Amino acid sequence: MAGEKIKTNIQCQNIAPIENLTRLISSNSLKIGVFANNGSGKTFISRLFRLTENTNELHLENEISPTDKLITIGKSNSNFSFSIIDKKRITQEDFKIELKKGVIPNLPKTKYTYHTFNQDYVEENISALSYEKDSEIEGFILGKINIDLKEDEEKLSKIEKEGSELNEQIKIETEKYVDEKVSNIQNIKRLGDYKILEFQNIFNGIQKDKYDISKTFDELIEDYNKIKSVPENLDDIKQIEKINLDFKLLNEIKENCLKEYSLSELATDFKDKIKDKQLFVETGITLLDSEKKDCPFCEQSLEKDALNLIDKYTTYLNDIEANTIKLFKEYVSSLEKYIITLTNIEIQNTKRINEFNKYKTKYIPSSEEIELNSLDIEYLRRQIELIIESVQDKIKNINKSIDLTDEQLQSLEKSETLFNGVISSNNEEIEAINNKKDKIGEENKSTRKEIVKCAYNHLIDEHKNNIESVIKLRAQWKTLNDEIRKKREQQKVSKKEKVASTIKTVLNYFFAKKYTLDEENFRLIFDKNTLEKDQAKNILSEGEKNIVAFAYFIGDTHLKVENEDDYQKLFFVIDDPISSMDFSHVYTLCGVIRDISKIIDKLKRERFLILTHNNDFMRVLASNNIIDKKLLLKKGELIDFNNNLTVPYINHLMDIYDICRKNGIPTHTTANSIRHIIETLTKFEKIDVTGESIAEYIKENIKDDTKSYTLINDLSHGGWRTEQAPITDEDYIEICETIVKHIEIKYIGQVEYCKKICK
């Protein structure tokens, strides 16, 4: 489309010194240059691109991720995204890298193949091998032949389209179901299990077992709503009381029933009367006043016959028979209390069952299959009643031996144990439901997990046939694509040969015949002599080492491809390749970048991002149109780069403007900036620059015998004397302001430009 530009979007959040950068770049080609001062973050950007190339699995070391060093100090996570939309508005690249401290990141699959040169590349691939090239290079690059594959390619395209459209439709339907049925449930997205509802997991799920879920989706939603309705401070269900028979007492009853007690000599009919009202008689006797001889009940005076009767009562009550009968009646009373307790426990258990059923039905769905046991007290009560009957028989005739058997008591003890066992079981379930009530959040979470799994099962069942169709289409596509690929294979080019040939070509750009490469053992040849192992690091200068490293980097391009088509996916990221190089070599390196498609002959289109902090390198790249888009990375922003910035004067002026107008901090380079600005202004006006003309310029243009004049004159000559007190930050700010004001008067446009750049 006429007038359309390529749109490149780059975003960095918390990437080392870059806290928040977003820039949409418009350009005619993907030949981008970025100028940045040291410490501005350019190397971190190159490292992120290099991260996409990582073929080795990353590992934590002492809970530290190798990517932690890319995150801004004081932050726990960071993001980097990069996308490209071409002139036809088609997205050619779109990837994102998310980093978290102490976590190995998931590296994205990129559409372009990035090949990154930076110090990390040099250290890992070049320095580590003493500036020798690893000769263990295997594999081939597949070529093409001119055959008619139109029919096959149309069929391949049709299969791909059909599979893609079906896959997209399944994705739309699954995501719609999740959005409408699941995602609106409160906090459900926070569950780790929620990820199983991602489309790719549904797609892969047809090869796996489904989750074992006993309820339908609607039933689980109903359960979830019940759990949400649990009132605050809902009372616990109380425990059920157990029966506690006193077997020490029962054994005492057994022993006493077996005894034969002597009877009183009083008449039988008299004793029978007393037995029926013994308590009444005993109470009356205790109330009787022996001195007054009055009846304690009717208060009439007691006659002789009455007194004789009382004597008989007293005699009887003091007799063994009476005391024995009293003891056995107490036994009966204790045993009857057990029966009352049993009845009360049965009533209590029934109430607990009703409460439990209410809680499980209304609030705690996970307990709805649990039933508390009812209690059958009849057998235990009957056993106690039989003992009561034996004791009552004993009361009727205490001189008769009544045998309560060991088996009878053992059976009673067994019945008590079984009875209490039922109560214990019920109490355990009561305690469990109380705990669930108290931890209703866990019940809520468990139910939400079941909802997610149930939705997963539904989606698998719903889309299994279509997913299988997609898999089948992909298999067909792979088979046909393999056939097409085989037809295209005519020649195989050795990667080792291509790497060696390219390295030799690049070395020849720089050194002509001085240095080249031995293609067999991949060692450098210096003046026709192949260097010995580890000899290169001692012979090469620092600048030559960087040249060799860059030549190896260009040669390694062939290791990034498997077939000729892969060359068209290449994207070069180059971070300051000119360290320690002579300036003539900088020109040569720029020529290598310009001729990259000639050096790598299969490369049809150049894509590169060049990062540098070197003014002259940037100037050569820009002035020779090697880069199409020029940018400046400054203070975490990526802005358009003006070619004037390649002139050191402008940079120095921006530095002192920043100090006096933007609260910048003077550094050890500030004096140099002042000197350079004065020299440039002097040369512009005087042409012939000498020490005298600089001093004269200062005196003429920065008038009055002020401290600023003296300091500017001194600093512009690089002067410093040990007897001087150090120049303070305030002195520097005053000097910088004086110079900026002078330039503002004479060359206002320069200061306006600084305002624009330093805003």
Short mmCIF file of C-alpha atoms in Angstrom, two decimals, residues 140-394:
data_model
loop_
_atom_site.label_atom_id
_atom_site.label_comp_id
_atom_site.label_asym_id
_atom_site.label_seq_id
_atom_site.Cartn_x
_atom_site.Cartn_y
_atom_site.Cartn_z
CA PHE A 140 22.86 -29.64 6.34
CA ILE A 141 20.85 -26.79 4.88
CA LEU A 142 18.22 -28.09 2.48
CA GLY A 143 18.04 -26.56 -0.99
CA LYS A 144 15.22 -26.42 -3.61
CA ILE A 145 14.55 -27.75 -7.07
CA ASN A 146 12.31 -26.37 -9.80
CA ILE A 147 9.43 -28.83 -9.94
CA ASP A 148 5.69 -28.21 -10.20
CA LEU A 149 4.28 -28.57 -6.72
CA LYS A 150 1.25 -26.36 -7.30
CA GLU A 151 -1.34 -29.12 -6.91
CA ASP A 152 0.30 -30.47 -3.76
CA GLU A 153 0.68 -27.00 -2.29
CA GLU A 154 -2.97 -26.15 -3.00
CA LYS A 155 -4.04 -29.36 -1.28
CA LEU A 156 -1.72 -28.58 1.62
CA SER A 157 -3.17 -25.08 1.89
CA LYS A 158 -6.72 -26.46 1.84
CA ILE A 159 -5.96 -28.93 4.63
CA GLU A 160 -4.27 -26.21 6.66
CA LYS A 161 -7.21 -23.84 6.19
CA GLU A 162 -9.80 -26.47 7.09
CA GLY A 163 -7.87 -27.52 10.21
CA SER A 164 -7.24 -23.92 11.24
CA GLU A 165 -10.90 -22.89 10.84
CA LEU A 166 -12.17 -25.93 12.73
CA ASN A 167 -9.61 -25.40 15.45
CA GLU A 168 -10.63 -21.73 15.75
CA GLN A 169 -14.32 -22.65 15.98
CA ILE A 170 -13.65 -25.14 18.78
CA LYS A 171 -11.62 -22.50 20.58
CA ILE A 172 -14.42 -19.92 20.28
CA GLU A 173 -17.03 -22.36 21.59
CA THR A 174 -14.92 -23.58 24.52
CA GLU A 175 -13.97 -20.06 25.57
CA LYS A 176 -17.60 -18.93 25.29
CA TYR A 177 -18.72 -21.80 27.54
CA VAL A 178 -16.06 -20.98 30.12
CA ASP A 179 -16.91 -17.26 30.03
CA GLU A 180 -20.65 -17.84 30.43
CA LYS A 181 -20.67 -20.79 32.83
CA VAL A 182 -17.51 -20.65 34.92
CA SER A 183 -15.47 -17.46 34.88
CA ASN A 184 -18.14 -15.35 36.62
CA ILE A 185 -17.94 -17.50 39.77
CA GLN A 186 -16.22 -15.46 42.46
CA ASN A 187 -12.45 -16.07 42.83
CA ILE A 188 -12.55 -19.17 40.60
CA LYS A 189 -9.83 -17.76 38.32
CA ARG A 190 -7.42 -17.74 41.27
CA LEU A 191 -7.46 -21.53 41.41
CA GLY A 192 -4.46 -23.27 39.91
CA ASP A 193 -6.91 -25.82 38.44
CA TYR A 194 -8.56 -23.07 36.37
CA LYS A 195 -5.74 -23.40 33.84
CA ILE A 196 -7.11 -26.77 32.71
CA LEU A 197 -9.91 -24.82 31.01
CA GLU A 198 -7.44 -23.12 28.67
CA PHE A 199 -8.11 -24.15 25.12
CA GLN A 200 -4.84 -25.99 24.56
CA ASN A 201 -5.42 -28.09 27.68
CA ILE A 202 -8.92 -28.99 26.45
CA PHE A 203 -7.44 -29.86 23.06
CA ASN A 204 -4.80 -32.13 24.60
CA GLY A 205 -7.29 -33.55 27.10
CA ILE A 206 -8.94 -35.99 24.71
CA GLN A 207 -5.78 -38.13 24.99
CA LYS A 208 -6.06 -38.24 28.80
CA ASP A 209 -8.46 -39.64 31.39
CA LYS A 210 -11.26 -37.38 32.50
CA TYR A 211 -11.72 -36.36 36.13
CA ASP A 212 -13.82 -38.55 38.40
CA ILE A 213 -16.75 -36.28 39.24
CA SER A 214 -19.91 -37.75 40.80
CA LYS A 215 -22.20 -34.73 40.32
CA THR A 216 -23.50 -32.77 37.38
CA PHE A 217 -22.45 -29.19 36.70
CA ASP A 218 -25.84 -27.86 37.86
CA GLU A 219 -25.66 -29.89 41.08
CA LEU A 220 -22.22 -28.46 41.82
CA ILE A 221 -23.48 -24.92 41.20
CA GLU A 222 -26.33 -25.65 43.62
CA ASP A 223 -23.77 -26.87 46.17
CA TYR A 224 -21.68 -23.73 45.66
CA ASN A 225 -24.72 -21.53 46.32
CA LYS A 226 -25.51 -23.49 49.50
CA ILE A 227 -22.00 -22.97 50.79
CA LYS A 228 -22.18 -19.23 50.08
CA SER A 229 -25.38 -19.04 52.20
CA VAL A 230 -23.79 -20.33 55.45
CA PRO A 231 -24.56 -17.72 58.17
CA GLU A 232 -21.77 -16.22 60.22
CA ASN A 233 -21.34 -17.70 63.73
CA LEU A 234 -23.49 -20.75 62.93
CA ASP A 235 -23.65 -22.86 66.11
CA ASP A 236 -21.87 -26.19 66.38
CA ILE A 237 -23.93 -29.37 66.59
CA LYS A 238 -23.38 -30.66 70.12
CA GLN A 239 -21.93 -34.09 70.89
CA ILE A 240 -24.17 -36.97 72.03
CA GLU A 241 -23.82 -38.15 75.63
CA LYS A 242 -22.67 -41.74 76.19
CA ILE A 243 -24.14 -44.27 78.69
CA ASN A 244 -21.75 -45.04 81.54
CA LEU A 245 -22.77 -48.14 83.50
CA ASP A 246 -21.08 -48.69 86.87
CA PHE A 247 -19.94 -52.30 86.63
CA LYS A 248 -18.40 -52.09 90.09
CA LEU A 249 -21.93 -51.48 91.43
CA LEU A 250 -23.36 -54.20 89.21
CA ASN A 251 -20.83 -56.72 90.53
CA GLU A 252 -21.73 -55.62 94.06
CA ILE A 253 -25.42 -56.26 93.28
CA LYS A 254 -24.49 -59.66 91.85
CA GLU A 255 -22.56 -60.63 94.99
CA ASN A 256 -25.26 -59.37 97.40
CA CYS A 257 -28.04 -61.08 95.47
CA LEU A 258 -26.16 -64.35 95.89
CA LYS A 259 -26.02 -63.96 99.69
CA GLU A 260 -28.70 -65.48 102.01
CA TYR A 261 -29.69 -62.91 104.67
CA SER A 262 -31.32 -63.86 108.06
CA LEU A 263 -34.91 -62.78 108.61
CA SER A 264 -36.37 -60.80 111.50
CA GLU A 265 -38.37 -62.65 114.24
CA LEU A 266 -41.30 -60.27 113.85
CA ALA A 267 -44.45 -61.59 112.35
CA THR A 268 -44.53 -61.89 108.61
CA ASP A 269 -47.74 -59.94 108.17
CA PHE A 270 -46.28 -57.07 110.21
CA LYS A 271 -43.11 -57.01 108.13
CA ASP A 272 -45.08 -57.00 104.91
CA LYS A 273 -46.91 -53.90 106.05
CA ILE A 274 -43.65 -52.15 106.89
CA LYS A 275 -41.92 -53.12 103.63
CA ASP A 276 -44.56 -51.29 101.64
CA LYS A 277 -44.10 -48.08 103.62
CA GLN A 278 -40.60 -48.46 105.04
CA LEU A 279 -39.42 -45.00 103.96
CA PHE A 280 -42.48 -43.39 105.52
CA VAL A 281 -41.91 -45.27 108.75
CA GLU A 282 -38.22 -44.43 108.86
CA THR A 283 -38.96 -40.76 108.31
CA GLY A 284 -41.53 -40.76 111.12
CA ILE A 285 -39.21 -42.48 113.57
CA THR A 286 -36.48 -39.89 112.94
CA LEU A 287 -38.97 -37.07 113.57
CA LEU A 288 -40.36 -38.57 116.81
CA ASP A 289 -39.66 -36.55 119.99
CA SER A 290 -38.86 -39.11 122.66
CA GLU A 291 -39.67 -36.74 125.54
CA LYS A 292 -43.08 -35.42 124.40
CA LYS A 293 -44.29 -38.72 122.97
CA ASP A 294 -46.41 -36.91 120.37
CA CYS A 295 -47.08 -38.16 116.88
CA PRO A 296 -44.81 -36.25 114.42
CA PHE A 297 -47.60 -36.21 111.83
CA CYS A 298 -50.92 -35.65 113.66
CA GLU A 299 -49.31 -34.27 116.87
CA GLN A 300 -51.69 -36.35 119.10
CA SER A 301 -50.36 -37.88 122.25
CA LEU A 302 -49.19 -41.44 121.71
CA GLU A 303 -50.97 -44.12 123.80
CA LYS A 304 -49.44 -47.31 125.12
CA ASP A 305 -50.43 -49.41 122.11
CA ALA A 306 -48.97 -46.84 119.76
CA LEU A 307 -45.78 -46.73 121.74
CA ASN A 308 -45.49 -50.52 121.64
CA LEU A 309 -45.99 -50.40 117.86
CA ILE A 310 -43.24 -47.80 117.54
CA ASP A 311 -40.92 -50.01 119.51
CA LYS A 312 -41.64 -52.81 117.04
CA TYR A 313 -40.96 -50.43 114.15
CA THR A 314 -37.69 -49.41 115.70
CA THR A 315 -36.69 -52.99 116.35
CA TYR A 316 -37.38 -53.91 112.76
CA LEU A 317 -35.64 -50.98 111.23
CA ASN A 318 -32.53 -51.79 113.23
CA ASP A 319 -32.70 -55.35 112.05
CA ILE A 320 -30.47 -56.77 109.23
CA GLU A 321 -33.49 -57.60 107.14
CA ALA A 322 -34.69 -54.01 107.01
CA ASN A 323 -31.26 -52.64 106.14
CA THR A 324 -30.80 -55.26 103.47
CA ILE A 325 -34.12 -54.46 101.86
CA LYS A 326 -33.25 -50.76 101.95
CA LEU A 327 -29.95 -51.47 100.20
CA PHE A 328 -31.62 -53.46 97.44
CA LYS A 329 -34.26 -50.78 96.90
CA GLU A 330 -31.41 -48.32 96.37
CA TYR A 331 -30.01 -50.73 93.79
CA VAL A 332 -33.34 -50.68 91.99
CA SER A 333 -33.39 -46.88 92.06
CA SER A 334 -29.89 -46.70 90.50
CA LEU A 335 -30.80 -49.18 87.79
CA GLU A 336 -34.01 -47.33 86.95
CA LYS A 337 -31.95 -44.12 86.50
CA TYR A 338 -29.93 -45.94 83.84
CA ILE A 339 -33.13 -46.63 81.93
CA ILE A 340 -34.11 -42.96 82.17
CA THR A 341 -30.62 -41.97 80.93
CA LEU A 342 -30.97 -44.37 77.99
CA THR A 343 -34.24 -42.78 77.01
CA ASN A 344 -32.76 -39.29 77.25
CA ILE A 345 -29.76 -40.33 75.11
CA GLU A 346 -32.11 -41.75 72.48
CA ILE A 347 -34.03 -38.45 72.38
CA GLN A 348 -30.74 -36.50 72.23
CA ASN A 349 -29.47 -38.66 69.36
CA THR A 350 -32.68 -38.09 67.38
CA LYS A 351 -32.30 -34.30 67.81
CA ARG A 352 -28.68 -34.47 66.60
CA ILE A 353 -29.75 -36.48 63.55
CA ASN A 354 -32.27 -33.79 62.66
CA GLU A 355 -29.70 -30.99 63.13
CA PHE A 356 -27.09 -32.89 61.10
CA ASN A 357 -29.53 -33.49 58.25
CA LYS A 358 -30.42 -29.79 58.22
CA TYR A 359 -26.75 -28.70 58.05
CA LYS A 360 -25.76 -31.15 55.34
CA THR A 361 -28.81 -30.41 53.22
CA LYS A 362 -28.73 -26.64 53.59
CA TYR A 363 -25.05 -25.73 54.01
CA ILE A 364 -22.47 -28.55 53.65
CA PRO A 365 -23.01 -30.50 50.40
CA SER A 366 -19.91 -32.64 50.86
CA SER A 367 -21.60 -34.35 53.84
CA GLU A 368 -24.90 -35.03 52.13
CA GLU A 369 -24.15 -38.75 51.63
CA ILE A 370 -23.43 -39.22 55.34
CA GLU A 371 -26.16 -40.53 57.67
CA LEU A 372 -26.03 -40.60 61.45
CA ASN A 373 -27.11 -43.89 63.03
CA SER A 374 -30.24 -44.14 65.14
CA LEU A 375 -30.02 -45.82 68.58
CA ASP A 376 -31.86 -48.99 69.60
CA ILE A 377 -32.15 -48.88 73.40
CA GLU A 378 -34.61 -51.76 73.75
CA TYR A 379 -32.12 -54.57 74.13
CA LEU A 380 -29.92 -52.69 76.60
CA ARG A 381 -32.98 -51.53 78.55
CA ARG A 382 -34.35 -55.05 78.70
CA GLN A 383 -31.05 -56.34 80.09
CA ILE A 384 -31.16 -53.71 82.85
CA GLU A 385 -34.83 -54.50 83.54
CA LEU A 386 -33.98 -58.19 84.00
CA ILE A 387 -31.43 -57.24 86.65
CA ILE A 388 -34.07 -55.01 88.32
CA GLU A 389 -36.49 -57.96 88.37
CA SER A 390 -33.86 -60.15 90.04
CA VAL A 391 -33.21 -57.48 92.68
CA GLN A 392 -36.95 -57.12 93.33
CA ASP A 393 -37.17 -60.89 93.80
CA LYS A 394 -34.37 -60.58 96.33
#
